[in-house]
Each structure stands twice: as structure tokens, then as C-alpha cells.
Coordinates of C-alpha atoms in Angstrom, one line a residue:
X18 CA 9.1 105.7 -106.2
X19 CA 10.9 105.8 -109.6
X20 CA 9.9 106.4 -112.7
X21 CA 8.6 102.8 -114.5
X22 CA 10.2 102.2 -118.0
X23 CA 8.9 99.6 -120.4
X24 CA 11.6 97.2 -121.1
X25 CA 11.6 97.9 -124.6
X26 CA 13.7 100.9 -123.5
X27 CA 16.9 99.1 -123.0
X28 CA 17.1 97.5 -126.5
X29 CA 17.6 98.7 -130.0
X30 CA 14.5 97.5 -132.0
X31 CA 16.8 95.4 -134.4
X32 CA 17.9 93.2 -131.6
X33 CA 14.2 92.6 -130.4
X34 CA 13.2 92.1 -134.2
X35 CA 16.3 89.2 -134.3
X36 CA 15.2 87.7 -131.1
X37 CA 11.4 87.4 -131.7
X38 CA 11.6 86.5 -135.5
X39 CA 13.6 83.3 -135.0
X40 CA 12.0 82.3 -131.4
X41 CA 9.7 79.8 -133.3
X42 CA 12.6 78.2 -134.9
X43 CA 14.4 78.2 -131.4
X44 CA 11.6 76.4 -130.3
X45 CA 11.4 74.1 -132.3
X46 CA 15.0 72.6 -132.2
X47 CA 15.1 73.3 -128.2
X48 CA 17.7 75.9 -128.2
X49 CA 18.6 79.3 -129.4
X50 CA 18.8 80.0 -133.0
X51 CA 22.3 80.7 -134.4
X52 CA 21.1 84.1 -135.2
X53 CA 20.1 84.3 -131.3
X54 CA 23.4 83.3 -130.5
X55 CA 25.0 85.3 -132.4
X56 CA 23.8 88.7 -131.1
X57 CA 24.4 87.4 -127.7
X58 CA 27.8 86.7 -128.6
X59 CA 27.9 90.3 -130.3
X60 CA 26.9 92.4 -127.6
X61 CA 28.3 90.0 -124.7
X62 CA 25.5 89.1 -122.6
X63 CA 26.6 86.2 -121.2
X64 CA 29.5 88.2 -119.9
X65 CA 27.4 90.5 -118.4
X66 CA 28.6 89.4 -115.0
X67 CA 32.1 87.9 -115.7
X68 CA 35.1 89.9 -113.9
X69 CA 36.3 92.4 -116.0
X70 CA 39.5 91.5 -115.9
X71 CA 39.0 88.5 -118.0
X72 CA 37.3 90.8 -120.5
X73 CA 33.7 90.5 -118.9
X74 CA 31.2 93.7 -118.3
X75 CA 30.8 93.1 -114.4
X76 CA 27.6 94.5 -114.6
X77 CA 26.0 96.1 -111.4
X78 CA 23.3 94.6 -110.2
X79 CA 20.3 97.6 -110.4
X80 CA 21.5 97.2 -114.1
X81 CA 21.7 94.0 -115.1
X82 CA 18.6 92.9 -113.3
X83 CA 16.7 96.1 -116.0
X84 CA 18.6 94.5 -118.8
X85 CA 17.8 90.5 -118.2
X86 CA 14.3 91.8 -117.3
X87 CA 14.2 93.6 -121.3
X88 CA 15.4 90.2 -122.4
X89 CA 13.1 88.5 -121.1
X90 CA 10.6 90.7 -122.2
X91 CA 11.6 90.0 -125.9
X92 CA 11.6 86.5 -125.3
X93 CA 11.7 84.1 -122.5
X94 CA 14.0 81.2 -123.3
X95 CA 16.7 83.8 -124.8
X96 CA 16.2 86.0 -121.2
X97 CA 16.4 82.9 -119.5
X98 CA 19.3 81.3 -120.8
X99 CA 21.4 84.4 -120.3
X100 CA 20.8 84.9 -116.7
X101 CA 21.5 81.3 -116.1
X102 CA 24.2 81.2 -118.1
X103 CA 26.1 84.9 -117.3
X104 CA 25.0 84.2 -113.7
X105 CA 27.2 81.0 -114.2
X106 CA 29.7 83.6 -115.4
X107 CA 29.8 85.3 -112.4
X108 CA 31.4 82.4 -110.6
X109 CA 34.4 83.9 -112.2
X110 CA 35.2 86.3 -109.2
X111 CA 36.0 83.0 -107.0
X112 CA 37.5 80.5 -109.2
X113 CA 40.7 80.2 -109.2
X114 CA 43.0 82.7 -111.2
X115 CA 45.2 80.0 -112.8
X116 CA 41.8 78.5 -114.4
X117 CA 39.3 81.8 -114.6
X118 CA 41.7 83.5 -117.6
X119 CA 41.7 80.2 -119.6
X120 CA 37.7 79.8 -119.5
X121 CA 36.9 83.6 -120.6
X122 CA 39.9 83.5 -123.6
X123 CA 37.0 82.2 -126.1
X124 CA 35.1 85.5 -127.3
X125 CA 32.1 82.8 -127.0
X126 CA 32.8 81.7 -123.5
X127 CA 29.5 80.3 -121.8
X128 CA 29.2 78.9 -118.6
X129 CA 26.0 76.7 -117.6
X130 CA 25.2 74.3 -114.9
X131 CA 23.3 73.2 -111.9
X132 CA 23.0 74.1 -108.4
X133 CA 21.5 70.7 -107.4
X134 CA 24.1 69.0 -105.4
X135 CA 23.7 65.4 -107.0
X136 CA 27.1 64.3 -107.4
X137 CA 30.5 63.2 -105.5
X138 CA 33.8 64.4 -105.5
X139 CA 36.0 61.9 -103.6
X140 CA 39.4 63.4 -102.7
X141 CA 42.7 61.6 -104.3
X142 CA 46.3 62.9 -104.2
X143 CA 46.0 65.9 -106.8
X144 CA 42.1 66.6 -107.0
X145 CA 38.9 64.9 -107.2
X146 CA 37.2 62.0 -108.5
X147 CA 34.1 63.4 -110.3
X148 CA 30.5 61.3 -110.7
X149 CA 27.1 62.0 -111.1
X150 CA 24.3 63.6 -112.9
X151 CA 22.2 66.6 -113.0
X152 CA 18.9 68.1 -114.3
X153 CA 17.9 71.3 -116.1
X154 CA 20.9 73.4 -117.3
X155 CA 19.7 75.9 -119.1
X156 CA 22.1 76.9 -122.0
X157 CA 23.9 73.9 -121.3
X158 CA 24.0 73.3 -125.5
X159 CA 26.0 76.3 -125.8
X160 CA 28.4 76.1 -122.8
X161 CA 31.9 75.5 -123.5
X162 CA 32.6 74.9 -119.4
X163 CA 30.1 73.1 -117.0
X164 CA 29.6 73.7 -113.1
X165 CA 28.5 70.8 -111.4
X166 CA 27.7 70.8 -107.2
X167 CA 29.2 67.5 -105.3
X168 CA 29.1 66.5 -102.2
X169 CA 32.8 65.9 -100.7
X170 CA 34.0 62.5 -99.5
X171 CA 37.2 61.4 -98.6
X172 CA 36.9 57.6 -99.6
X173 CA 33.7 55.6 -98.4
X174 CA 33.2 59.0 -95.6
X175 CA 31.4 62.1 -96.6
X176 CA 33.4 65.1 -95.7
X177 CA 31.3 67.9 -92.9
X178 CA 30.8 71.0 -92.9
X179 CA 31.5 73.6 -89.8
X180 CA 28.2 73.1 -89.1
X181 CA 28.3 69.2 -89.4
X182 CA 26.5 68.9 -92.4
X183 CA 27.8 67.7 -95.6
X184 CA 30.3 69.6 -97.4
X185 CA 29.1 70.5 -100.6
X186 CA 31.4 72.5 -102.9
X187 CA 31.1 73.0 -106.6
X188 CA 33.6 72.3 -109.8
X189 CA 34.0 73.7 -113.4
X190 CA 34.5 71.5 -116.2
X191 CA 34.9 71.4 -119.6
X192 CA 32.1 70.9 -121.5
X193 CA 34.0 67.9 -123.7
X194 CA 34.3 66.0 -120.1
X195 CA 30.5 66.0 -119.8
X196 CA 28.0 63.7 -121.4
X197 CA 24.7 65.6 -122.8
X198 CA 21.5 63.7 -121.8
X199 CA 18.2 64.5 -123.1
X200 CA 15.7 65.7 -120.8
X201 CA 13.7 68.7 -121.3
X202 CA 9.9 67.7 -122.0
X203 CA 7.9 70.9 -120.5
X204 CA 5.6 73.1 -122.0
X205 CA 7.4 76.2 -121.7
X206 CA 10.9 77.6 -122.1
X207 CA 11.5 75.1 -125.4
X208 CA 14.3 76.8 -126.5
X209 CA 16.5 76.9 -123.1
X210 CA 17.8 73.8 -124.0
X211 CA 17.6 72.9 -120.0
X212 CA 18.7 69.3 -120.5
X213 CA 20.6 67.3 -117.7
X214 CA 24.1 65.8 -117.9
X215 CA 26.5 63.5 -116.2
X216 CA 29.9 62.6 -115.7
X217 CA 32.0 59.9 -114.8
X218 CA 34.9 59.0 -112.7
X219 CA 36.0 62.3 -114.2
X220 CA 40.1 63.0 -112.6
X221 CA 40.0 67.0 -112.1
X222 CA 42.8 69.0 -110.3
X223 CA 41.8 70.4 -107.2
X224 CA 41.8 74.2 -108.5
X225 CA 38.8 73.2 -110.0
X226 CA 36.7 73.5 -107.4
X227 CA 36.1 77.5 -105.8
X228 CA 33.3 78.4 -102.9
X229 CA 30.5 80.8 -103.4
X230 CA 30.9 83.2 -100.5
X231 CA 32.2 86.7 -100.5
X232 CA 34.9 86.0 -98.2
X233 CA 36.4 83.1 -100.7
X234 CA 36.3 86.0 -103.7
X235 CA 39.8 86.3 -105.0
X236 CA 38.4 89.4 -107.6
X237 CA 37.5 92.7 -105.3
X238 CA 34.8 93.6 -106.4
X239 CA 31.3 94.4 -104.9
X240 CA 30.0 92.3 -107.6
X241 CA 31.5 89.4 -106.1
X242 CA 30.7 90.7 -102.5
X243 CA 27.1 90.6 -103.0
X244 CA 25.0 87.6 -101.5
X245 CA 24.0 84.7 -104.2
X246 CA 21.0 84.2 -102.9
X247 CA 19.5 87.5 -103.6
X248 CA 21.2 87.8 -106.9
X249 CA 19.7 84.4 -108.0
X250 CA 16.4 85.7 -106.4
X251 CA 16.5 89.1 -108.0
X252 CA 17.8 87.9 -111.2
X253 CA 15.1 84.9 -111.6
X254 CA 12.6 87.4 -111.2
X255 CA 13.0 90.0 -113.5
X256 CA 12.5 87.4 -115.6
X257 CA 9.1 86.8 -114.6
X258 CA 8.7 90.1 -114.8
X259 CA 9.7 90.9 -118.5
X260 CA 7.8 87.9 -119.7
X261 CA 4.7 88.9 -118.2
X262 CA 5.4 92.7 -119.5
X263 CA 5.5 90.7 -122.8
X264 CA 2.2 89.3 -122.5
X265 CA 0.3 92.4 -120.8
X266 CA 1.7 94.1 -124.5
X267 CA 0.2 91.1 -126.3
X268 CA -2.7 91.5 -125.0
X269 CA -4.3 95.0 -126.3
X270 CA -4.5 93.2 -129.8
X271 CA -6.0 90.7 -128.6
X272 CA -8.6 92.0 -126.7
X273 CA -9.3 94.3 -129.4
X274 CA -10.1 91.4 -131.9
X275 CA -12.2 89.9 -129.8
X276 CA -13.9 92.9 -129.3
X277 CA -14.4 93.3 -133.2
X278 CA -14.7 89.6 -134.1
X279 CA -16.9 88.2 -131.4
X280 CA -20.9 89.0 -131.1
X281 CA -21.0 88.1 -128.0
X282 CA -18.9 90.7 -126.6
X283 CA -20.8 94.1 -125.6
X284 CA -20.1 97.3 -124.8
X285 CA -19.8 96.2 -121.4
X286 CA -17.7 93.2 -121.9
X287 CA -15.1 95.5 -123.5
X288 CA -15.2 97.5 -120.7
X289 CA -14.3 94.8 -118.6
X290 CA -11.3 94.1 -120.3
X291 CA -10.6 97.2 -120.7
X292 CA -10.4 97.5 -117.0
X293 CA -8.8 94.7 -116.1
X294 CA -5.8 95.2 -119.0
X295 CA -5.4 98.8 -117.4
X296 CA -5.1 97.7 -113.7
X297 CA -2.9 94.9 -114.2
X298 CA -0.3 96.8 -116.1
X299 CA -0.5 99.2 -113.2
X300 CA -0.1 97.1 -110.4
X301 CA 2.4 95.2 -112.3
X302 CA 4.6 98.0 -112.6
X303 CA 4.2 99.4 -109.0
X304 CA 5.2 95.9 -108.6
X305 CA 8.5 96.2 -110.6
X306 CA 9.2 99.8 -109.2
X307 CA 9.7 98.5 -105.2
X308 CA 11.2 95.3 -106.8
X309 CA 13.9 97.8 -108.9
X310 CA 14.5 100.3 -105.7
X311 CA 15.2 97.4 -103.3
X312 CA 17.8 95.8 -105.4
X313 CA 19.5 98.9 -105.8
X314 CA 18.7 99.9 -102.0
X315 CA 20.8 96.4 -101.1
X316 CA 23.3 96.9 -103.7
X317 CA 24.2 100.3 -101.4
X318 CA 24.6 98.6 -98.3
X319 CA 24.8 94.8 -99.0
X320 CA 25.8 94.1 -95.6
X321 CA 22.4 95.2 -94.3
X322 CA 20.2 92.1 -93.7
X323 CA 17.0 93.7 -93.4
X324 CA 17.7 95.3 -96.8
X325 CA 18.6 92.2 -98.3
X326 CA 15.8 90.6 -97.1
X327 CA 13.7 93.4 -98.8
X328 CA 15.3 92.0 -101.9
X329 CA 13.8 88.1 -101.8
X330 CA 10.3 89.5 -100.2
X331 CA 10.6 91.9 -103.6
X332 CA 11.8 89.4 -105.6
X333 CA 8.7 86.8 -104.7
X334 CA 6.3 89.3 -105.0
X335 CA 6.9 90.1 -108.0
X336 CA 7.0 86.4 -109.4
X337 CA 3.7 86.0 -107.8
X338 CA 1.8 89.6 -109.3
X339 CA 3.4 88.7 -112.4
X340 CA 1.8 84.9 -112.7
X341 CA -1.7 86.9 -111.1
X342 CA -1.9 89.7 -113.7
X343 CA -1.3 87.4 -116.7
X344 CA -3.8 84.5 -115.3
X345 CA -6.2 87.5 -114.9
X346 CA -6.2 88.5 -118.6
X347 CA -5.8 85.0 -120.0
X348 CA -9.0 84.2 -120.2
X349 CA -10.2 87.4 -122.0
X350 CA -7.5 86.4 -124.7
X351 CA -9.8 83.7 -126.2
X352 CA -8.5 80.9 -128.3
X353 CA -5.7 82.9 -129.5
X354 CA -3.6 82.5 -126.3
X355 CA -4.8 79.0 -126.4
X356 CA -3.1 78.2 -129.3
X357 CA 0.8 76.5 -129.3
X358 CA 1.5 77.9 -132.7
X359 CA 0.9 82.1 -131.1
X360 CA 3.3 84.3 -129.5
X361 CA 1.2 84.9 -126.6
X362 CA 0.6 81.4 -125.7
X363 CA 4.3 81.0 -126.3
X364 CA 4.7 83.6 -123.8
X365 CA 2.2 82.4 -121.1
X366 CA 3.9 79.0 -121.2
X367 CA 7.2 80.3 -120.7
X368 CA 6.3 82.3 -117.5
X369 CA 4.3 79.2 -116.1
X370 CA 7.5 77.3 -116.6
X371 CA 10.0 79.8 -115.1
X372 CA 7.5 80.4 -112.5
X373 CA 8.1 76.8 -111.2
X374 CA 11.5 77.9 -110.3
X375 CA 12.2 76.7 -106.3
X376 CA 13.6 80.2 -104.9
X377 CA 10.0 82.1 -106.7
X378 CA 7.2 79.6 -105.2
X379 CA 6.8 80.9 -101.4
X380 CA 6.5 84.3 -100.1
X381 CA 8.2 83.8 -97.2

């Protein structure tokens, strides 16, 4: 098994010190600070997985999964909204190369969007008649293009799929076509900006619309070979996991004041926490060292379905030691962690957020 690293390995401490001292601020107007941004923009992380061609870093997957994990670690909405948003970037390898170059020409191309498939596309001459709305795109206040699922119809009739079902294929669109509507009111993950939008009776030429499936890739490339599925999985996760990295370092302090500040607490009590600080951050990382040599055990052979299956049972177990281990400590934290206004609670309300995320909840 590999060598664990902390996070904090992957990123210069004046990026970390940017990122944490303006996440309050973030917070408080629901989306990254400009200063956030910025570095983003600066070291291209929402390109991370845009086709190099178009100027994006194509990032393989055992790496970007270490580096979105390090961002996450140094805080949760900025982590967040760059693996939504360069994972939206990725989407580059199969749209279509008359459109593709025009959407990464901006040095501050962003992609955002939403895999629910809650809109129509009704077929016309040249393209597709766009309508409907969608909830919780993260980044979406920074995206300069929008990917939105629809369900096909051909007039009145829904279009099927090979396998009868619906056929449900998704679009990008600029970000002026699309109406903003506010809608993020949860605890955690303030600054994602994860609001929902919606378009209507939106005219859009048919090479808008691309397929997510290696075999409709028109960039070779084993990025673009790789199953979504696992990459959203994998991705998602690390996530969890630098956040709760986050809190397992936020931690020691507080224990320690507790252990100094409060009567109550013995010997024995310290002990206790001691304990438990020293075996979570054990089993978390055990946890992140299978998780990290089963992505890059599928990113060998990505064809191999028992592999890639290794990948999602990886992926959920580490959502789900990464919710345990904080919940464990959390209560040792005392009113501290309690407390809106502290980085720690800011911290364990982000990962309780995140954590609600559909392809995390189940273990199986």
C-alpha cells in the first residue's frame, strides 16, 4: 500500500493562505471570492480536465483526483466548485470540434451544469427547441457556458433509446441564454453558488448537443476513454475526503483547549480523545490509500469491470469513513465546532452537505 501524503503536500502555502483567508467572505455572498477566483483562473483548475488541445491540462485521473482532494482540503466550496465545474470541462473531448475551440478561447472559460435530466429538446429543421429548469449547479455564477440534460422529442412524442427508454442527451449553452434563479438554502457548501436555472424555447443548432460515452469521443485520449461514472464517483469523493482531512487537522487545537479550558476534562478524558483523534486519522488514511491505488489500478486497464467496480466500492467507502471519523470527533470539539462563525463548523457543514451527494449515499 502507498505511502499516505497529507494534502497540504500538493499546494504552495500562499495558495492555501488565499483560499482560507477569504472563505468567510465567500460565504457570505454564496460564491467564490474574486481573490478565489482569481488563483483558480491563475493556475487553471477549472481546466484541469479540458482537452489539451484547446489549451486545457487533461489531467490524469490518479492526479487530479490528489489535487481536487488538496482543494478540498483547503476549503470545501472552492474544492467543490472545481471538480464540478473542470469535470463539466471535460465534456470537451465529445463536443463537437466546431464548438469545443470557441468555449475554451476565454482564459476564464468555466463550464457548469446539471446532470438531472429535467428539460426537453424537441427536434426542428436545424436543431433543438430548448425548455426547462434545473437545480444545484455548482459554479454556475462563474460559468461562461451551461450544460443542461433533455429528454428528446420529436413534436408531442418522446424520442427512445436502444433500449426503449427515453433518449436523454445533453446540450451546452451559453451562459447569456440561461436565466439565474435563486435557490441554494443549505447549511453547507455556501459559497458554491449551486443555484438552479432555466431556459426557454431556447433555438440551438444541433452541434450543440455531444453524448457522454467513450465511443462518441471525437479527442483520443484515455481521458476521454475513461467511464463517467467512476470519474464522477472518484472525483466526488476525494472531496469528502480532503474536507474531512480538514477537520481531523482542526481538530488537535481543539481538543487541546478543551483539555486546558475545561475542568471537567481529566486525565482520562484527554486520553480519550487522544485516542480517538489518533485512530480516525489512521483509518482515514488507510481509507484514502485503497481509494488512491484503485483509481490508478482502473486508470491502467479501464476496460476491466471488476477494476472499475473497485473504483465506486472505493469511492463509497471512503465517503462513508470520512462522514464516521469526523462525526466521531465532533462531539469532543465542544461548542467550538458548534459555532457558524468557526472554521471547523464551516468544515463539518460542508462535508454533511457534499455527503448528500446521490452517487456517495449507498455502498452498493
Amino acid at each position: 500500500m502507498e505511502q499516505i501524503q497529507h494534502p497540504s503536500t500538493l499546494l504552495q502555502p500562499a495558495w492555501v493562505d488565499t483560499i482560507r483567508k477569504y472563505a468567510p467572505e465567500a460565504e457570505q455572498s454564496g460564491k467564490l471570492h474574486p481573490a478565489q477566483l482569481q488563483l483558480v483562473y491563475d493556475q487553471q483548475w477549472f481546466n484541469l480536465l479540458s482537452p489539451r488541445q484547446y489549451g486545457g491540462l487533461e489531467t490524469p485521473l490518479p492526479q487530479l483526483i490528489k489535487t481536487e482532494e488538496a482543494l478540498a482540503w483547503a476549503d470545501g466550496s472552492l474544492g467543490w466548485v472545481v471538480t464540478l465545474c473542470c469535470g463539466a470541462g471535460w465534456f470537451g473531448g465529445f463536443i463537437a470540434p466546431g464548438v469545443a475551440p470557441k468555449i475554451y478561447a476565454d482564459e476564464e472559460a468555466c463550464l457548469a451544469g446539471s446532470g438531472a435530466p429535467t428539460g426537453t429538446a424537441t427536434i426542428t429543421g436545424d436543431g433543438y427547441i430548448i425548455n426547462g429548469s434545473w437545480k444545484y449547479a455548482s459554479g454556475v455564477h462563474h460559468a461562461t457556458y451551461i450544460t443542461v440534460n433533455c429528454q428528446i422529442m420529436d413534436g408531442q412524442n418522446p424520442v427512445l433509446d436502444t433500449d426503449g427508454s427515453p433518449l436523454i442527451l445533453p446540450f451546452v449553452l451559453n451562459r447569456q441564454d440561461v436565466q439565474l434563479i435563486s435557490g441554494w438554502k443549505y447549511i453547507g457548501m455556501v459559497a458554491t453558488g449551486s443555484d438552479a436555472y432555466a431556459v426557454k424555447n431556447l433555438h440551438v443548432n444541433s452541434n450543440r448537443c455531444f453524448k457522454i460515452d467513450p465511443a462518441a469521443a471525437v479527442i483520443d485520449s484515455a481521458l476521454y476513454s475513461y467511464p463517467f461514472m467512476q470519474l464522477a464517483e472518484a472525483t466526488l469523493a476525494a472531496n469528502l475526503s480532503g474536507m474531512a482531512v480538514h477537520f481531523l487537522d482542526l481538530c488537535k487545537p481543539a481538543l487541546e483547549f478543551k483539555a486546558t479550558n475545561i475542568r471537567r476534562v481529566n486525565a482520562a478524558n484527554v486520553l480519550v480523545m487522544d485516542e480517538a483523534l489518533q485512530s480516525a486519522t489512521a483509518l482515514l488514511n488507510q481509507v484514502r490509500a485503497t481509494f488512491f491505488e484503485a483509481v490508478e489500478a482502473s486508470w491502467q486497464d479501464p476496460l476491466n469491470e471488476k477494476l472499475l467496480g473497485a473504483v465506486s466500492a472505493a469511492s463509497r467507502m471512503l465517503a462513508k469513513i470520512s462522514r464516521e471519523c469526523v462525526d466521531e470527533l465532533f462531539p469532543f470539539c465542544g461548542l467550538l465546532a458548534a459555532s457558524p462563525d468557526t472554521e471547523i463548523n464551516r468544515v463539518w457543514r460542508d462535508l454533511h452537505t457534499a455527503s448528500q451527494h446521490s452517487l456517495l449515499t449507498f455502498l452498493d
